[in-house]
PDB file of C-alpha atoms in Angstrom:
ATOM      1  CA  MET U   1     119.537  63.903  66.278  1.00 90.00           C
ATOM      2  CA  GLU U   2     116.830  63.434  63.658  1.00 93.00           C
ATOM      3  CA  ILE U   3     116.524  66.210  61.083  1.00 93.00           C
ATOM      4  CA  ARG U   4     113.022  66.593  59.675  1.00 90.00           C
ATOM      5  CA  ASN U   5     112.836  68.472  56.414  1.00 88.00           C
ATOM      6  CA  ASP U   6     109.121  68.213  55.720  1.00 82.00           C
ATOM      7  CA  ASP U   7     105.755  69.901  56.091  1.00 84.00           C
ATOM      8  CA  SER U   8     105.928  69.775  59.910  1.00 85.00           C
ATOM      9  CA  TYR U   9     107.900  73.027  59.711  1.00 91.00           C
ATOM     10  CA  GLU U  10     105.018  75.019  58.217  1.00 91.00           C
ATOM     11  CA  SER U  11     102.900  75.302  61.370  1.00 92.00           C
ATOM     12  CA  LEU U  12     105.999  75.930  63.497  1.00 94.00           C
ATOM     13  CA  GLY U  13     107.171  78.750  61.242  1.00 93.00           C
ATOM     14  CA  ALA U  14     103.723  80.319  61.167  1.00 93.00           C
ATOM     15  CA  GLU U  15     103.399  80.176  64.956  1.00 94.00           C
ATOM     16  CA  TYR U  16     106.891  81.673  65.361  1.00 95.00           C
ATOM     17  CA  GLN U  17     105.838  84.632  63.213  1.00 95.00           C
ATOM     18  CA  TYR U  18     102.582  85.014  65.133  1.00 95.00           C
ATOM     19  CA  GLN U  19     104.541  85.167  68.403  1.00 96.00           C
ATOM     20  CA  LEU U  20     106.904  87.788  66.918  1.00 96.00           C
ATOM     21  CA  VAL U  21     103.926  89.964  65.950  1.00 97.00           C
ATOM     22  CA  GLY U  22     102.705  89.800  69.545  1.00 96.00           C
ATOM     23  CA  LEU U  23     106.087  90.829  70.926  1.00 97.00           C
ATOM     24  CA  LEU U  24     106.478  93.707  68.482  1.00 97.00           C
ATOM     25  CA  ASP U  25     102.916  94.894  69.052  1.00 97.00           C
ATOM     26  CA  LYS U  26     103.467  94.890  72.813  1.00 97.00           C
ATOM     27  CA  ALA U  27     106.539  97.132  72.368  1.00 97.00           C
ATOM     28  CA  LEU U  28     104.667  99.461  70.013  1.00 97.00           C
ATOM     29  CA  LYS U  29     101.780  99.781  72.474  1.00 96.00           C
ATOM     30  CA  LYS U  30     104.259 100.973  75.108  1.00 97.00           C
ATOM     31  CA  VAL U  31     105.069 103.992  72.940  1.00 97.00           C
ATOM     32  CA  SER U  32     101.363 104.649  72.385  1.00 96.00           C
ATOM     33  CA  LEU U  33     101.164 104.024  68.644  1.00 96.00           C
ATOM     34  CA  PRO U  34      97.590 103.698  67.393  1.00 96.00           C
ATOM     35  CA  THR U  35      96.405 100.317  66.126  1.00 95.00           C
ATOM     36  CA  ALA U  36      96.629 101.153  62.409  1.00 95.00           C
ATOM     37  CA  GLN U  37     100.254 102.273  62.736  1.00 97.00           C
ATOM     38  CA  ARG U  38     101.184  99.285  64.907  1.00 97.00           C
ATOM     39  CA  ARG U  39      99.705  96.969  62.324  1.00 96.00           C
ATOM     40  CA  GLU U  40     101.573  98.685  59.478  1.00 97.00           C
ATOM     41  CA  VAL U  41     104.888  98.489  61.359  1.00 97.00           C
ATOM     42  CA  CYS U  42     104.270  94.813  62.182  1.00 97.00           C
ATOM     43  CA  GLU U  43     103.474  93.994  58.537  1.00 97.00           C
ATOM     44  CA  GLN U  44     106.579  95.710  57.198  1.00 97.00           C
ATOM     45  CA  PHE U  45     108.919  94.345  59.859  1.00 97.00           C
ATOM     46  CA  LEU U  46     107.633  90.782  59.703  1.00 96.00           C
ATOM     47  CA  PHE U  47     107.787  90.702  55.898  1.00 96.00           C
ATOM     48  CA  ASP U  48     111.312  92.149  55.815  1.00 96.00           C
ATOM     49  CA  MET U  49     112.545  89.782  58.502  1.00 95.00           C
ATOM     50  CA  ALA U  50     110.987  86.838  56.667  1.00 94.00           C
ATOM     51  CA  MET U  51     112.731  87.909  53.447  1.00 94.00           C
ATOM     52  CA  LEU U  52     116.021  87.970  55.354  1.00 94.00           C
ATOM     53  CA  HIS U  53     115.373  84.384  56.460  1.00 92.00           C
ATOM     54  CA  ASP U  54     114.246  83.289  52.975  1.00 92.00           C
ATOM     55  CA  GLN U  55     116.767  85.011  50.746  1.00 91.00           C
ATOM     56  CA  GLY U  56     119.195  86.962  52.903  1.00 91.00           C
ATOM     57  CA  VAL U  57     122.941  86.799  53.018  1.00 94.00           C
ATOM     58  CA  ILE U  58     124.970  87.923  56.017  1.00 94.00           C
ATOM     59  CA  GLN U  59     128.685  88.677  56.004  1.00 94.00           C
ATOM     60  CA  ALA U  60     130.709  88.834  59.188  1.00 94.00           C
ATOM     61  CA  ASP U  61     134.354  88.095  59.969  1.00 94.00           C
ATOM     62  CA  ASP U  62     135.075  87.100  56.339  1.00 94.00           C
ATOM     63  CA  VAL U  63     132.310  84.495  56.376  1.00 95.00           C
ATOM     64  CA  THR U  64     129.220  84.649  54.184  1.00 95.00           C
ATOM     65  CA  VAL U  65     126.155  82.761  55.397  1.00 94.00           C
ATOM     66  CA  SER U  66     122.423  82.534  54.831  1.00 92.00           C
ATOM     67  CA  PRO U  67     120.212  82.649  57.921  1.00 91.00           C
ATOM     68  CA  ALA U  68     118.498  79.364  58.735  1.00 88.00           C
ATOM     69  CA  LEU U  69     115.570  79.240  61.126  1.00 91.00           C
ATOM     70  CA  CYS U  70     114.918  75.818  62.595  1.00 93.00           C
ATOM     71  CA  PHE U  71     113.028  74.438  65.580  1.00 95.00           C
ATOM     72  CA  ALA U  72     114.234  71.840  68.063  1.00 95.00           C
ATOM     73  CA  SER U  73     111.960  69.402  69.847  1.00 93.00           C
ATOM     74  CA  GLY U  74     113.826  66.878  71.959  1.00 94.00           C
ATOM     75  CA  GLU U  75     116.067  65.005  69.550  1.00 95.00           C
ATOM     76  CA  THR U  76     114.288  66.316  66.449  1.00 94.00           C
ATOM     77  CA  LEU U  77     115.334  69.365  64.452  1.00 94.00           C
ATOM     78  CA  HIS U  78     112.604  70.747  62.175  1.00 94.00           C
ATOM     79  CA  THR U  79     113.938  72.512  59.081  1.00 92.00           C
ATOM     80  CA  PRO U  80     112.026  74.016  56.143  1.00 89.00           C
ATOM     81  CA  ASN U  81     111.607  72.130  52.900  1.00 85.00           C
ATOM     82  CA  LYS U  82     112.665  73.790  49.652  1.00 83.00           C
ATOM     83  CA  GLU U  83     109.169  75.050  48.841  1.00 86.00           C
ATOM     84  CA  PHE U  84     108.593  76.808  52.166  1.00 88.00           C
ATOM     85  CA  GLU U  85     109.096  80.571  52.272  1.00 91.00           C
ATOM     86  CA  LEU U  86     108.422  82.403  55.504  1.00 91.00           C
ATOM     87  CA  HIS U  87     107.553  85.696  53.804  1.00 93.00           C
ATOM     88  CA  ASP U  88     104.467  84.045  52.256  1.00 92.00           C
ATOM     89  CA  TYR U  89     102.942  83.927  55.746  1.00 91.00           C
ATOM     90  CA  ALA U  90     103.863  87.403  57.016  1.00 93.00           C
ATOM     91  CA  PHE U  91     100.773  89.442  56.125  1.00 95.00           C
ATOM     92  CA  GLY U  92      98.393  86.608  56.979  1.00 94.00           C
ATOM     93  CA  ASN U  93      99.921  86.200  60.422  1.00 94.00           C
ATOM     94  CA  VAL U  94      99.701  89.933  61.117  1.00 95.00           C
ATOM     95  CA  THR U  95      96.059  89.944  60.001  1.00 95.00           C
ATOM     96  CA  GLU U  96      95.273  86.929  62.176  1.00 95.00           C
ATOM     97  CA  TYR U  97      96.966  88.518  65.184  1.00 96.00           C
ATOM     98  CA  PHE U  98      95.230  91.900  64.924  1.00 95.00           C
ATOM     99  CA  ASP U  99      91.843  90.364  64.067  1.00 94.00           C
ATOM    100  CA  SER U 100      92.037  88.179  67.164  1.00 92.00           C
ATOM    101  CA  THR U 101      93.388  90.778  69.623  1.00 88.00           C
ATOM    102  CA  GLU U 102      91.790  94.080  68.640  1.00 73.00           C
ATOM    103  CA  PRO U 103      88.128  94.877  69.350  1.00 70.00           C
ATOM    104  CA  SER U 104      85.924  95.038  66.266  1.00 58.00           C
TER     105      SER U 104
END
């Protein structure tokens, strides 16, 4: 398996976040939250989840780990480079999602 640790991860990470916003928004619509509240929940959740991926530490069964989000494509595993931080994209992805799905 080839491990790619380069800029190819950036668009994959951004699209992953965009898809998460869509899933969360769909769930929030089911409980009839208005658009402004759905957007606020999506922003907070996506940012917090991104911070967990970027800087989080998880302890379970006497093991301490840091979450690592990667993407597989055939025999290639895309991993983030050291400069990439998912939380930098959170608010922009929420804005893009709501601007493209909500009527003006």
